[in-house]
CSV table of C-alpha atoms in Angstrom, one decimal:
chain,number,residue,atom,x,y,z
A,1494,MET,CA,25.1,-9.1,-5.9
A,1495,ILE,CA,21.5,-8.9,-6.2
A,1496,GLY,CA,19.9,-8.1,-9.5
A,1497,ILE,CA,16.7,-6.2,-9.3
A,1498,VAL,CA,14.8,-6.8,-12.3
A,1499,ASP,CA,13.4,-3.6,-13.9
A,1500,TYR,CA,10.7,-4.5,-16.4
A,1501,GLY,CA,8.9,-0.8,-16.0
A,1502,MET,CA,6.7,-1.6,-13.2
A,1503,GLY,CA,7.6,-2.3,-9.6
A,1504,ASN,CA,8.5,-0.6,-6.3
A,1505,LEU,CA,12.2,-0.5,-7.1
A,1506,PHE,CA,13.0,2.5,-5.3
A,1507,SER,CA,11.9,1.2,-1.8
A,1508,VAL,CA,13.4,-2.3,-2.6
A,1509,SER,CA,16.8,-0.9,-3.4
A,1510,LYS,CA,16.7,1.3,-0.3
A,1511,ALA,CA,15.9,-1.7,1.7
A,1512,LEU,CA,18.9,-3.6,0.3
A,1513,GLU,CA,21.2,-0.6,1.2
A,1514,ARG,CA,19.8,-0.4,4.8
A,1515,ILE,CA,21.0,-4.1,5.3
A,1516,GLY,CA,24.1,-3.3,3.3
A,1517,VAL,CA,23.6,-5.5,0.3
A,1518,PRO,CA,25.1,-4.5,-3.0
A,1519,TYR,CA,22.6,-4.7,-6.2
A,1520,ILE,CA,21.9,-3.6,-9.3
A,1521,ILE,CA,18.8,-2.5,-11.2
A,1522,SER,CA,18.4,-3.5,-14.7
A,1523,ASP,CA,16.3,-4.7,-17.5
A,1524,LYS,CA,19.5,-6.2,-19.4
A,1525,LYS,CA,20.0,-9.8,-19.5
A,1526,GLU,CA,23.9,-9.5,-19.8
A,1527,GLN,CA,23.9,-7.4,-16.5
A,1528,LEU,CA,21.2,-9.6,-14.5
A,1529,GLU,CA,22.8,-12.8,-15.5
A,1530,LYS,CA,26.3,-11.8,-13.7
A,1531,THR,CA,24.2,-11.5,-10.5
A,1532,ASP,CA,24.0,-14.2,-7.7
A,1533,GLY,CA,20.2,-13.8,-7.1
A,1534,LEU,CA,17.1,-11.8,-8.5
A,1535,ILE,CA,14.5,-10.0,-7.1
A,1536,LEU,CA,11.4,-9.7,-9.0
A,1537,PRO,CA,9.4,-6.7,-7.8
A,1538,GLY,CA,5.8,-5.8,-8.6
A,1539,VAL,CA,3.2,-3.3,-8.4
A,1540,GLY,CA,0.6,-3.2,-10.7
A,1541,ALA,CA,-1.8,-5.4,-13.0
A,1542,PHE,CA,-0.6,-8.7,-14.0
A,1543,ARG,CA,-1.7,-8.7,-17.6
A,1544,ASP,CA,0.4,-5.6,-17.8
A,1545,ALA,CA,3.6,-7.1,-16.0
A,1546,MET,CA,3.4,-10.3,-18.1
A,1547,LYS,CA,3.4,-8.2,-21.1
A,1548,LEU,CA,6.4,-6.2,-20.6
A,1549,LEU,CA,8.4,-9.1,-19.3
A,1550,ASP,CA,7.5,-11.2,-22.4
A,1551,GLU,CA,8.4,-7.9,-24.7
A,1552,THR,CA,11.6,-7.4,-23.1
A,1553,ASN,CA,12.2,-11.2,-23.4
A,1554,LEU,CA,12.7,-11.2,-19.6
A,1555,SER,CA,10.1,-14.0,-19.0
A,1556,GLY,CA,12.4,-16.3,-21.0
A,1557,PHE,CA,15.5,-15.1,-19.3
A,1558,ILE,CA,14.1,-15.4,-15.6
A,1559,LYS,CA,12.8,-18.9,-16.6
A,1560,GLU,CA,16.2,-19.9,-17.6
A,1561,GLN,CA,18.1,-18.5,-14.8
A,1562,ALA,CA,15.6,-20.2,-12.3
A,1563,HIS,CA,15.9,-23.5,-14.0
A,1564,ALA,CA,19.8,-23.2,-13.7
A,1565,GLY,CA,19.4,-23.1,-10.1
A,1566,LYS,CA,19.7,-19.1,-9.4
A,1567,PRO,CA,18.0,-17.8,-6.4
A,1568,ILE,CA,14.8,-15.9,-7.3
A,1569,LEU,CA,12.4,-13.8,-5.1
A,1570,GLY,CA,9.2,-12.4,-6.2
A,1571,ILE,CA,7.4,-9.8,-4.2
A,1572,CYS,CA,3.9,-9.2,-4.4
A,1573,LEU,CA,2.9,-9.2,-7.9
A,1574,GLY,CA,6.2,-10.4,-8.3
A,1575,MET,CA,5.3,-13.4,-6.6
A,1576,GLN,CA,2.1,-14.0,-8.4
A,1577,LEU,CA,3.9,-13.7,-11.8
A,1578,LEU,CA,6.0,-17.0,-10.8
A,1579,PHE,CA,2.9,-19.3,-10.7
A,1580,ASP,CA,1.1,-20.8,-13.7
A,1581,GLU,CA,-1.6,-18.1,-14.2
A,1582,SER,CA,-3.7,-15.3,-13.1
A,1583,GLU,CA,-7.3,-14.6,-13.3
A,1584,GLU,CA,-6.9,-10.8,-13.1
A,1585,ASN,CA,-8.9,-9.0,-15.7
A,1586,GLY,CA,-8.9,-12.4,-17.7
A,1587,VAL,CA,-6.8,-15.3,-17.5
A,1588,PHE,CA,-3.3,-14.9,-18.1
A,1589,SER,CA,-0.3,-17.4,-18.0
A,1590,GLY,CA,2.5,-16.5,-15.6
A,1591,LEU,CA,6.2,-17.8,-15.4
A,1592,GLY,CA,4.8,-21.1,-14.3
A,1593,LEU,CA,7.8,-21.6,-11.9
A,1594,LEU,CA,5.6,-22.5,-8.9
A,1595,LYS,CA,2.4,-24.4,-9.3
A,1596,GLY,CA,-0.9,-22.6,-8.5
A,1597,LYS,CA,-3.1,-19.6,-10.0
A,1598,ALA,CA,-3.8,-16.1,-8.6
A,1599,VAL,CA,-7.6,-15.4,-7.9
A,1600,LYS,CA,-9.5,-12.6,-6.5
A,1601,PHE,CA,-10.6,-12.6,-2.8
A,1602,SER,CA,-14.5,-13.1,-3.2
A,1603,GLY,CA,-15.1,-10.3,-0.7
A,1604,GLU,CA,-17.8,-12.2,0.9
A,1605,SER,CA,-17.4,-15.0,3.4
A,1606,ASN,CA,-20.4,-17.0,5.2
A,1607,GLY,CA,-22.8,-14.4,3.9
A,1608,GLU,CA,-20.9,-11.5,5.2
A,1609,ARG,CA,-19.2,-8.8,3.1
A,1610,TYR,CA,-15.4,-8.2,3.8
A,1611,LYS,CA,-13.2,-5.7,2.2
A,1612,VAL,CA,-11.0,-6.1,-1.0
A,1613,PRO,CA,-8.1,-5.5,-1.3
A,1614,HIS,CA,-6.2,-7.2,1.6
A,1615,MET,CA,-4.8,-4.2,2.9
A,1616,GLY,CA,-2.5,-3.7,6.0
A,1617,TRP,CA,-0.6,-5.6,8.7
A,1618,ASN,CA,-1.4,-9.2,9.2
A,1619,LYS,CA,0.3,-11.6,11.2
A,1620,LEU,CA,2.2,-14.7,9.8
A,1621,MET,CA,2.1,-18.4,10.5
A,1622,PHE,CA,4.9,-20.6,9.3
A,1623,HIS,CA,4.3,-24.1,8.2
A,1624,GLN,CA,7.9,-25.3,7.7
A,1625,ASP,CA,11.2,-24.4,7.9
A,1626,SER,CA,13.1,-22.3,5.4
A,1627,PRO,CA,16.2,-20.6,4.7
A,1628,LEU,CA,13.9,-17.3,4.3
A,1629,THR,CA,12.2,-17.8,7.7
A,1630,ALA,CA,15.3,-18.6,9.5
A,1631,ASP,CA,15.6,-17.1,13.2
A,1632,VAL,CA,12.7,-15.0,12.9
A,1633,GLU,CA,9.5,-14.9,14.7
A,1634,ALA,CA,6.3,-14.7,13.1
A,1635,ASP,CA,4.9,-11.3,13.5
A,1636,HIS,CA,2.8,-8.6,11.4
A,1637,VAL,CA,3.9,-7.7,7.9
A,1638,TYR,CA,2.3,-5.3,5.4
A,1639,PHE,CA,0.2,-6.9,2.8
A,1640,VAL,CA,-1.6,-5.0,-0.3
A,1641,HIS,CA,-3.2,-7.1,-2.9
A,1642,SER,CA,-6.6,-8.1,-4.2
A,1643,TYR,CA,-5.5,-11.4,-5.7
A,1644,TYR,CA,-4.1,-14.2,-4.0
A,1645,VAL,CA,-2.6,-17.8,-5.0
A,1646,THR,CA,-4.4,-20.6,-4.4
A,1647,ASN,CA,-4.3,-24.5,-5.5
A,1648,GLU,CA,-0.4,-24.2,-4.7
A,1649,ASP,CA,1.7,-26.9,-3.9
A,1650,ARG,CA,1.4,-27.8,-0.2
A,1651,ASP,CA,5.1,-28.4,0.0
A,1652,ALA,CA,6.1,-24.8,-1.3
A,1653,LEU,CA,3.9,-23.2,1.5
A,1654,ILE,CA,6.5,-21.4,4.0
A,1655,ALA,CA,4.0,-19.1,5.7
A,1656,SER,CA,0.6,-17.7,5.4
A,1657,CYS,CA,-1.9,-15.4,7.0
A,1658,ASP,CA,-5.6,-15.6,7.5
A,1659,TYR,CA,-7.8,-13.1,5.7
A,1660,PHE,CA,-11.1,-15.0,5.3
A,1661,GLY,CA,-9.2,-18.0,4.6
A,1662,GLU,CA,-5.7,-19.2,4.0
A,1663,VAL,CA,-3.6,-16.7,2.1
A,1664,PRO,CA,-0.1,-17.9,1.0
A,1665,ALA,CA,2.3,-15.4,2.2
A,1666,VAL,CA,5.8,-17.0,1.6
A,1667,VAL,CA,6.3,-19.4,-0.8
A,1668,GLY,CA,9.5,-21.2,-1.9
A,1669,LYS,CA,10.5,-24.4,-3.8
A,1670,GLY,CA,14.1,-25.1,-4.4
A,1671,ASN,CA,15.6,-21.8,-5.4
A,1672,VAL,CA,12.6,-20.1,-6.2
A,1673,PHE,CA,10.6,-17.8,-3.7
A,1674,GLY,CA,7.8,-15.5,-3.5
A,1675,MET,CA,6.3,-13.1,-0.8
A,1676,GLN,CA,2.9,-11.7,-1.1
A,1677,PHE,CA,3.4,-9.1,1.5
A,1678,HIS,CA,6.0,-6.1,1.0
A,1679,PRO,CA,9.0,-6.9,3.0
A,1680,GLU,CA,10.5,-3.7,2.4
A,1681,LYS,CA,7.5,-2.2,3.8
A,1682,SER,CA,7.2,-4.6,6.8
A,1683,GLY,CA,9.4,-3.1,9.6
A,1684,ASP,CA,12.3,-5.0,11.2
A,1685,LEU,CA,10.4,-8.5,10.4
A,1686,GLY,CA,10.3,-7.7,6.5
A,1687,MET,CA,14.2,-6.4,6.7
A,1688,ALA,CA,15.2,-9.6,8.5
A,1689,LEU,CA,13.3,-11.7,5.9
A,1690,LEU,CA,15.0,-10.0,3.1
A,1691,LYS,CA,18.2,-10.4,4.7
A,1692,ASN,CA,17.4,-14.0,5.0
A,1693,TYR,CA,17.0,-14.2,1.3
A,1694,THR,CA,20.1,-12.4,0.4
A,1695,GLN,CA,22.0,-14.5,2.8
A,1696,TYR,CA,20.6,-17.5,0.9
A,1697,VAL,CA,22.0,-16.1,-2.5
A,1698,GLN,CA,25.1,-15.7,-0.8
A,1699,ASN,CA,25.5,-19.4,0.4
A,1700,THR,CA,24.1,-20.6,-3.0
A,1701,GLU,CA,26.8,-21.1,-5.8
A,1702,VAL,CA,25.4,-21.3,-9.2
A,1703,GLU,CA,27.1,-21.7,-12.5
A,1704,VAL,CA,24.9,-20.0,-15.0
B,1427,MET,CA,-6.2,-11.3,11.5
B,1428,LEU,CA,-6.1,-7.9,10.0
B,1429,THR,CA,-5.3,-5.2,12.2
B,1430,LYS,CA,-6.8,-1.8,12.3
B,1431,ARG,CA,-4.3,1.0,10.9
B,1432,ILE,CA,-3.3,4.3,12.3
B,1433,ILE,CA,-2.2,6.6,9.8
B,1434,PRO,CA,-0.3,10.1,10.7
B,1435,CYS,CA,-1.1,12.7,8.0
B,1436,LEU,CA,1.7,15.1,7.0
B,1437,ASP,CA,0.1,17.9,4.7
B,1438,VAL,CA,3.1,19.4,2.8
B,1439,LYS,CA,3.3,22.8,1.5
B,1440,GLU,CA,6.7,23.7,-0.2
B,1441,GLY,CA,8.6,20.7,1.4
B,1442,ARG,CA,7.4,21.6,4.9
B,1443,VAL,CA,4.8,19.8,7.0
B,1444,VAL,CA,1.6,22.0,7.7
B,1445,LYS,CA,-2.0,21.4,9.3
B,1446,GLY,CA,-4.7,23.6,8.7
B,1447,ILE,CA,-7.4,24.4,11.1
B,1448,GLN,CA,-10.6,23.6,8.7
B,1449,PHE,CA,-8.3,24.1,6.2
B,1450,VAL,CA,-7.4,27.8,6.4
B,1451,GLU,CA,-5.0,28.6,9.1
B,1452,LEU,CA,-1.8,26.9,8.7
B,1453,ARG,CA,1.1,26.3,11.4
B,1454,ASP,CA,4.5,24.8,10.3
B,1455,ALA,CA,5.2,21.5,12.1
B,1456,GLY,CA,8.2,20.5,10.6
B,1457,ASP,CA,10.3,18.6,8.3
B,1458,PRO,CA,8.5,15.6,6.5
B,1459,VAL,CA,11.4,13.3,6.6
B,1460,GLU,CA,11.8,14.0,10.2
B,1461,LEU,CA,8.3,13.5,11.2
B,1462,ALA,CA,8.4,10.3,9.0
B,1463,ARG,CA,11.2,8.7,10.6
B,1464,ALA,CA,9.5,9.7,14.1
B,1465,TYR,CA,6.2,8.1,13.1
B,1466,ASP,CA,7.9,4.9,11.9
B,1467,GLN,CA,9.7,4.6,15.3
B,1468,GLN,CA,6.4,5.2,17.3
B,1469,GLY,CA,4.7,2.3,15.5
B,1470,ALA,CA,2.5,4.3,12.8
B,1471,ASP,CA,1.1,1.5,10.5
B,1472,GLU,CA,1.2,4.0,7.4
B,1473,LEU,CA,1.9,7.4,6.3
B,1474,VAL,CA,0.1,9.5,3.9
B,1475,PHE,CA,1.6,12.9,2.6
B,1476,LEU,CA,-0.8,15.5,1.0
B,1477,ASP,CA,0.4,18.6,-1.1
B,1478,ILE,CA,-2.2,20.6,0.0
B,1479,SER,CA,-1.2,23.4,-2.3
B,1480,ALA,CA,-1.3,21.3,-5.2
B,1481,SER,CA,-4.8,22.1,-6.6
B,1482,HIS,CA,-4.7,25.7,-6.6
B,1483,GLU,CA,-1.1,26.6,-6.9
B,1484,GLY,CA,-0.5,24.5,-9.9
B,1485,ARG,CA,0.7,21.2,-9.8
B,1486,LYS,CA,3.5,20.3,-7.9
B,1487,THR,CA,5.4,17.3,-7.6
B,1488,MET,CA,7.0,15.8,-4.2
B,1489,VAL,CA,9.5,13.7,-6.0
B,1490,ASP,CA,12.3,14.7,-3.7
B,1491,VAL,CA,10.2,14.5,-0.6
B,1492,VAL,CA,8.9,10.9,-1.4
B,1493,GLN,CA,12.2,9.8,-2.3
B,1494,GLY,CA,13.9,11.0,1.1
B,1495,VAL,CA,10.7,9.6,2.8
B,1496,ALA,CA,11.0,6.4,1.1
B,1497,ALA,CA,14.9,6.2,1.7
B,1498,GLU,CA,14.0,6.6,5.5
B,1499,LEU,CA,11.1,4.3,6.0
B,1500,ALA,CA,10.2,0.6,6.4
B,1501,ILE,CA,6.5,1.3,6.5
B,1502,PRO,CA,3.9,2.2,3.4
B,1503,PHE,CA,3.0,5.5,2.3
B,1504,THR,CA,0.6,7.2,0.4
B,1505,VAL,CA,1.2,10.5,-1.7
B,1506,GLY,CA,-1.5,13.0,-2.7
B,1507,GLY,CA,-1.8,16.3,-4.5
B,1508,GLY,CA,-0.8,17.5,-7.9
B,1509,ILE,CA,-1.7,14.1,-9.3
B,1510,ASN,CA,-3.6,14.6,-12.6
B,1511,ALA,CA,-2.4,11.9,-14.9
B,1512,LEU,CA,-1.1,8.4,-15.2
B,1513,GLU,CA,2.3,10.1,-15.7
B,1514,ASP,CA,2.2,11.6,-12.3
B,1515,MET,CA,1.4,8.4,-10.8
B,1516,LYS,CA,4.3,6.7,-12.2
B,1517,ARG,CA,6.6,9.4,-11.0
B,1518,ILE,CA,5.5,9.0,-7.6
B,1519,LEU,CA,5.4,5.1,-7.2
B,1520,ARG,CA,8.8,4.9,-8.8
B,1521,ALA,CA,10.2,7.1,-6.4
B,1522,GLY,CA,9.3,5.0,-3.7
B,1523,ALA,CA,5.5,5.6,-2.8
B,1524,ASP,CA,3.2,2.8,-2.3
B,1525,LYS,CA,0.1,4.4,-3.1
B,1526,VAL,CA,-1.2,7.4,-5.0
B,1527,SER,CA,-4.5,9.3,-3.8
B,1528,LEU,CA,-6.7,11.2,-6.1
B,1529,ASN,CA,-9.1,13.8,-5.1
B,1530,THR,CA,-10.1,16.8,-7.3
B,1531,ALA,CA,-8.3,15.3,-10.3
B,1532,ALA,CA,-10.7,12.3,-10.0
B,1533,VAL,CA,-13.8,14.1,-9.5
B,1534,LEU,CA,-13.0,16.3,-12.7
B,1535,ARG,CA,-12.1,13.2,-14.5
B,1536,PRO,CA,-13.4,10.1,-13.1
B,1537,GLU,CA,-11.7,8.0,-15.8
B,1538,LEU,CA,-8.3,9.0,-14.0
B,1539,ILE,CA,-9.3,6.2,-11.3
B,1540,ARG,CA,-9.6,3.3,-14.0
B,1541,GLU,CA,-6.2,4.4,-15.9
B,1542,GLY,CA,-4.3,4.3,-12.9
B,1543,ALA,CA,-6.1,0.9,-11.4
B,1544,GLU,CA,-5.5,-0.8,-14.9
B,1545,TYR,CA,-1.9,0.2,-14.9
B,1546,PHE,CA,-1.0,-0.2,-11.3
B,1547,GLY,CA,-3.8,-2.3,-9.9
B,1548,THR,CA,-6.2,-1.1,-7.7
B,1549,GLN,CA,-4.3,-1.4,-4.5
B,1550,CYS,CA,-2.1,1.5,-5.6
B,1551,ILE,CA,-5.1,3.7,-6.1
B,1552,VAL,CA,-6.6,5.8,-3.3
B,1553,VAL,CA,-9.6,8.1,-3.9
B,1554,ALA,CA,-9.7,11.0,-1.3
B,1555,ILE,CA,-12.7,12.6,-0.6
B,1556,ASP,CA,-13.6,15.8,1.3
B,1557,ALA,CA,-17.2,15.5,2.7
B,1558,LYS,CA,-19.5,17.9,4.1
B,1559,TRP,CA,-22.8,17.8,5.5
B,1560,ASP,CA,-25.5,19.2,3.2
B,1561,GLU,CA,-28.6,20.2,5.3
B,1562,GLU,CA,-30.7,20.7,2.1
B,1563,ALA,CA,-29.7,17.4,0.5
B,1564,GLY,CA,-29.9,15.8,3.8
B,1565,THR,CA,-26.7,13.9,3.1
B,1566,TRP,CA,-23.0,14.6,2.6
B,1567,ARG,CA,-21.5,16.4,-0.5
B,1568,VAL,CA,-18.2,16.2,-2.0
B,1569,TYR,CA,-16.1,19.2,-2.0
B,1570,THR,CA,-12.9,19.8,-4.1
B,1571,HIS,CA,-10.0,22.0,-4.4
B,1572,GLY,CA,-8.7,21.6,-0.9
B,1573,GLY,CA,-12.4,21.9,0.3
B,1574,ARG,CA,-13.1,25.0,-1.1
B,1575,LYS,CA,-15.6,24.2,-3.8
B,1576,PRO,CA,-18.8,22.2,-3.8
B,1577,THR,CA,-19.6,19.8,-6.4
B,1578,GLU,CA,-22.9,18.1,-7.8
B,1579,ARG,CA,-21.9,14.9,-6.2
B,1580,LEU,CA,-23.2,13.4,-3.3
B,1581,VAL,CA,-20.6,11.4,-1.3
B,1582,LEU,CA,-22.6,8.1,-1.0
B,1583,ASP,CA,-22.9,8.1,-4.9
B,1584,TRP,CA,-19.5,9.0,-5.6
B,1585,VAL,CA,-17.7,6.3,-3.2
B,1586,LYS,CA,-19.7,3.5,-5.1
B,1587,GLU,CA,-18.6,5.1,-8.5
B,1588,ALA,CA,-15.0,5.4,-7.4
B,1589,GLU,CA,-15.3,1.7,-6.5
B,1590,SER,CA,-16.5,0.5,-9.6
B,1591,LEU,CA,-13.7,2.5,-11.3
B,1592,GLY,CA,-11.2,0.6,-9.5
B,1593,ALA,CA,-10.4,2.8,-6.5
B,1594,GLY,CA,-8.6,0.4,-4.0
B,1595,GLU,CA,-9.2,2.4,-0.9
B,1596,ILE,CA,-11.2,5.6,0.1
B,1597,LEU,CA,-9.7,8.3,2.4
B,1598,LEU,CA,-12.8,10.1,3.7
B,1599,THR,CA,-12.2,13.5,5.4
B,1600,SER,CA,-15.1,14.9,7.2
B,1601,MET,CA,-14.7,18.7,6.6
B,1602,ASP,CA,-17.4,19.3,9.6
B,1603,ARG,CA,-14.8,17.8,11.9
B,1604,ASP,CA,-11.4,18.7,10.4
B,1605,GLY,CA,-9.5,20.5,13.0
B,1606,GLU,CA,-11.9,20.5,15.4
B,1607,LYS,CA,-10.6,17.8,17.8
B,1608,SER,CA,-14.1,16.8,18.7
B,1609,GLY,CA,-13.9,13.2,17.3
B,1610,PHE,CA,-14.1,11.5,13.9
B,1611,ASN,CA,-17.4,11.6,11.9
B,1612,VAL,CA,-18.7,8.3,12.9
B,1613,GLU,CA,-22.3,8.7,11.0
B,1614,LEU,CA,-20.4,9.5,7.7
B,1615,THR,CA,-17.7,6.9,8.0
B,1616,LYS,CA,-20.3,4.1,8.9
B,1617,ALA,CA,-22.2,5.1,5.8
B,1618,VAL,CA,-19.5,5.0,3.7
B,1619,SER,CA,-17.6,1.9,4.9
B,1620,GLU,CA,-21.2,0.1,4.3
B,1621,ALA,CA,-21.7,1.4,1.0
B,1622,VAL,CA,-18.5,0.3,-0.7
B,1623,ASN,CA,-16.3,-3.0,-0.2
B,1624,ILE,CA,-12.9,-1.4,-0.3
B,1625,PRO,CA,-11.1,0.0,2.8
B,1626,VAL,CA,-12.2,3.2,4.2
B,1627,ILE,CA,-9.5,5.4,6.0
B,1628,ALA,CA,-11.5,8.1,8.5
B,1629,SER,CA,-10.0,11.4,8.6
B,1630,GLY,CA,-10.8,14.7,10.4
B,1631,GLY,CA,-11.5,15.2,13.9
B,1632,ALA,CA,-9.2,12.9,15.8
B,1633,GLY,CA,-8.9,14.3,19.5
B,1634,GLY,CA,-7.8,11.6,21.7
B,1635,SER,CA,-7.5,7.9,22.1
B,1636,GLU,CA,-11.1,7.3,22.7
B,1637,ASP,CA,-12.0,8.7,19.3
B,1638,PHE,CA,-9.9,6.1,17.4
B,1639,THR,CA,-11.8,3.4,19.4
B,1640,GLU,CA,-15.1,4.7,18.5
B,1641,ILE,CA,-14.4,5.1,14.8
B,1642,PHE,CA,-13.0,1.5,14.5
B,1643,THR,CA,-15.9,0.0,16.2
B,1644,ASP,CA,-19.0,2.2,15.8
B,1645,GLY,CA,-17.8,4.0,12.6
B,1646,LYS,CA,-16.4,0.5,10.7
B,1647,ALA,CA,-13.3,2.2,9.6
B,1648,ASP,CA,-10.6,0.1,8.4
B,1649,ALA,CA,-8.0,2.7,9.2
B,1650,ALA,CA,-7.9,6.1,11.0
B,1651,LEU,CA,-5.8,9.3,10.0
B,1652,ALA,CA,-4.7,12.3,12.4
B,1653,ALA,CA,-2.4,15.1,11.9
B,1654,SER,CA,-2.4,17.8,14.5
B,1655,ILE,CA,-2.6,15.5,17.6
B,1656,PHE,CA,0.5,13.7,16.6
B,1657,HIS,CA,2.5,16.4,15.2
B,1658,TYR,CA,1.9,18.5,18.2
B,1659,GLU,CA,2.4,15.5,20.5
B,1660,GLU,CA,-0.6,15.9,22.1
B,1661,THR,CA,-0.6,12.2,22.0
B,1662,SER,CA,1.3,9.3,20.2
B,1663,VAL,CA,0.7,6.4,18.0
B,1664,LYS,CA,2.0,4.3,20.6
B,1665,GLU,CA,-0.4,5.8,23.3
B,1666,VAL,CA,-3.6,5.4,20.9
B,1667,LYS,CA,-2.5,1.8,20.2
B,1668,ALA,CA,-2.1,0.8,23.8
B,1669,HIS,CA,-5.5,2.5,24.4
B,1670,LEU,CA,-7.1,0.7,21.3
B,1671,ARG,CA,-5.2,-2.8,22.6
B,1672,ASN,CA,-7.0,-2.4,26.1
B,1673,GLU,CA,-10.4,-1.8,24.4
B,1674,GLY,CA,-10.0,-5.1,22.3
B,1675,VAL,CA,-9.4,-3.6,19.0
B,1676,ASN,CA,-7.0,-5.5,16.7
B,1677,VAL,CA,-3.7,-3.3,16.5
B,1678,ARG,CA,-0.1,-4.4,15.3
């Protein structure tokens, strides 16, 4: 059973529909008691970092997510949800994240070697794999769908599973221990996205946690 | 490397997909969910749904259509039409849409762009512009209400303002070309793409595969949108992409 964390922002419907398509049971909840009983969490996210953290703090979900992660429960952050797993973000000021992974979210500069480029990084870009991970087992690197203006930098290299190139290296799949993130939207990334999500749910199934 | 996107557009009126020839003559081209599924299978990179009746027939929400499409699709889609307030954006995005597109409402109250961008992030906010050449002004003018009302605004000023307010993308329709199938408006698209730093979707005038090559190379578009040539199966997304690949344009 997957628990989709509902903190008032996020692509809940498309994530839940994607899980239905691959036949994985889930609940959508903002209640600790319910989320606690699940085998793994998904932290979705569409929106601004500051508002998302504020909502997570107000609902006491940030403390809960940290506890669960430290106890070994698998957690997957998607898009903004991935950025929330890191130390901080420079989106509209400097704001602390959940601090489960090392690094911070910074804005694409929009300029490279004197040439302007478009921000947000929006569209289909090709993944490059850096290391083996349960998330990328048996899948081939192909295009996935990105929509973001901020990207994670100064990350722990050991946590970099896949990246793409957009005027520099952009961390696309990250993971350390039981904490994972995808900067793109797997639920919007066709067959490859679905395969990556399925791998996560498989990992959840294979992970036994006493929380 | 980021690929160029091909985006079929579904103009929706009362739950059915229609496409106007220069916004006036409407023909029924089918069920939105059916079409969405077909386009997904053809390799469409994204979809846009526009409720074209929204501005003049009162606000209409497309929550049911959005939910139906989101349940079927593994590609992103944008919804426009009838989105006049933050609450409308919440409803549409929570129903499964990835982005909302603002047109008339943003022109009438530009702050709406900022409100949406602050709440959802700029990447969720598309500003749609209906542009028409103004001979007297010697530039393109912004039209609202489904292309029926000229405004005081000039396109090249408005895109910059929209960007500074937090628009994440511009959906640029050339009214001079819309429904004509004579090719995208390269001049307009290039001018807008160079004026802003956010992605620009070119729309209006697609007639065949070669038009897409031209708008991505000469027109500097990041994405290209078409409706009728796809709906009436004059070509397919697959054909267009094969052509682009041959021409050296990076597509998925």
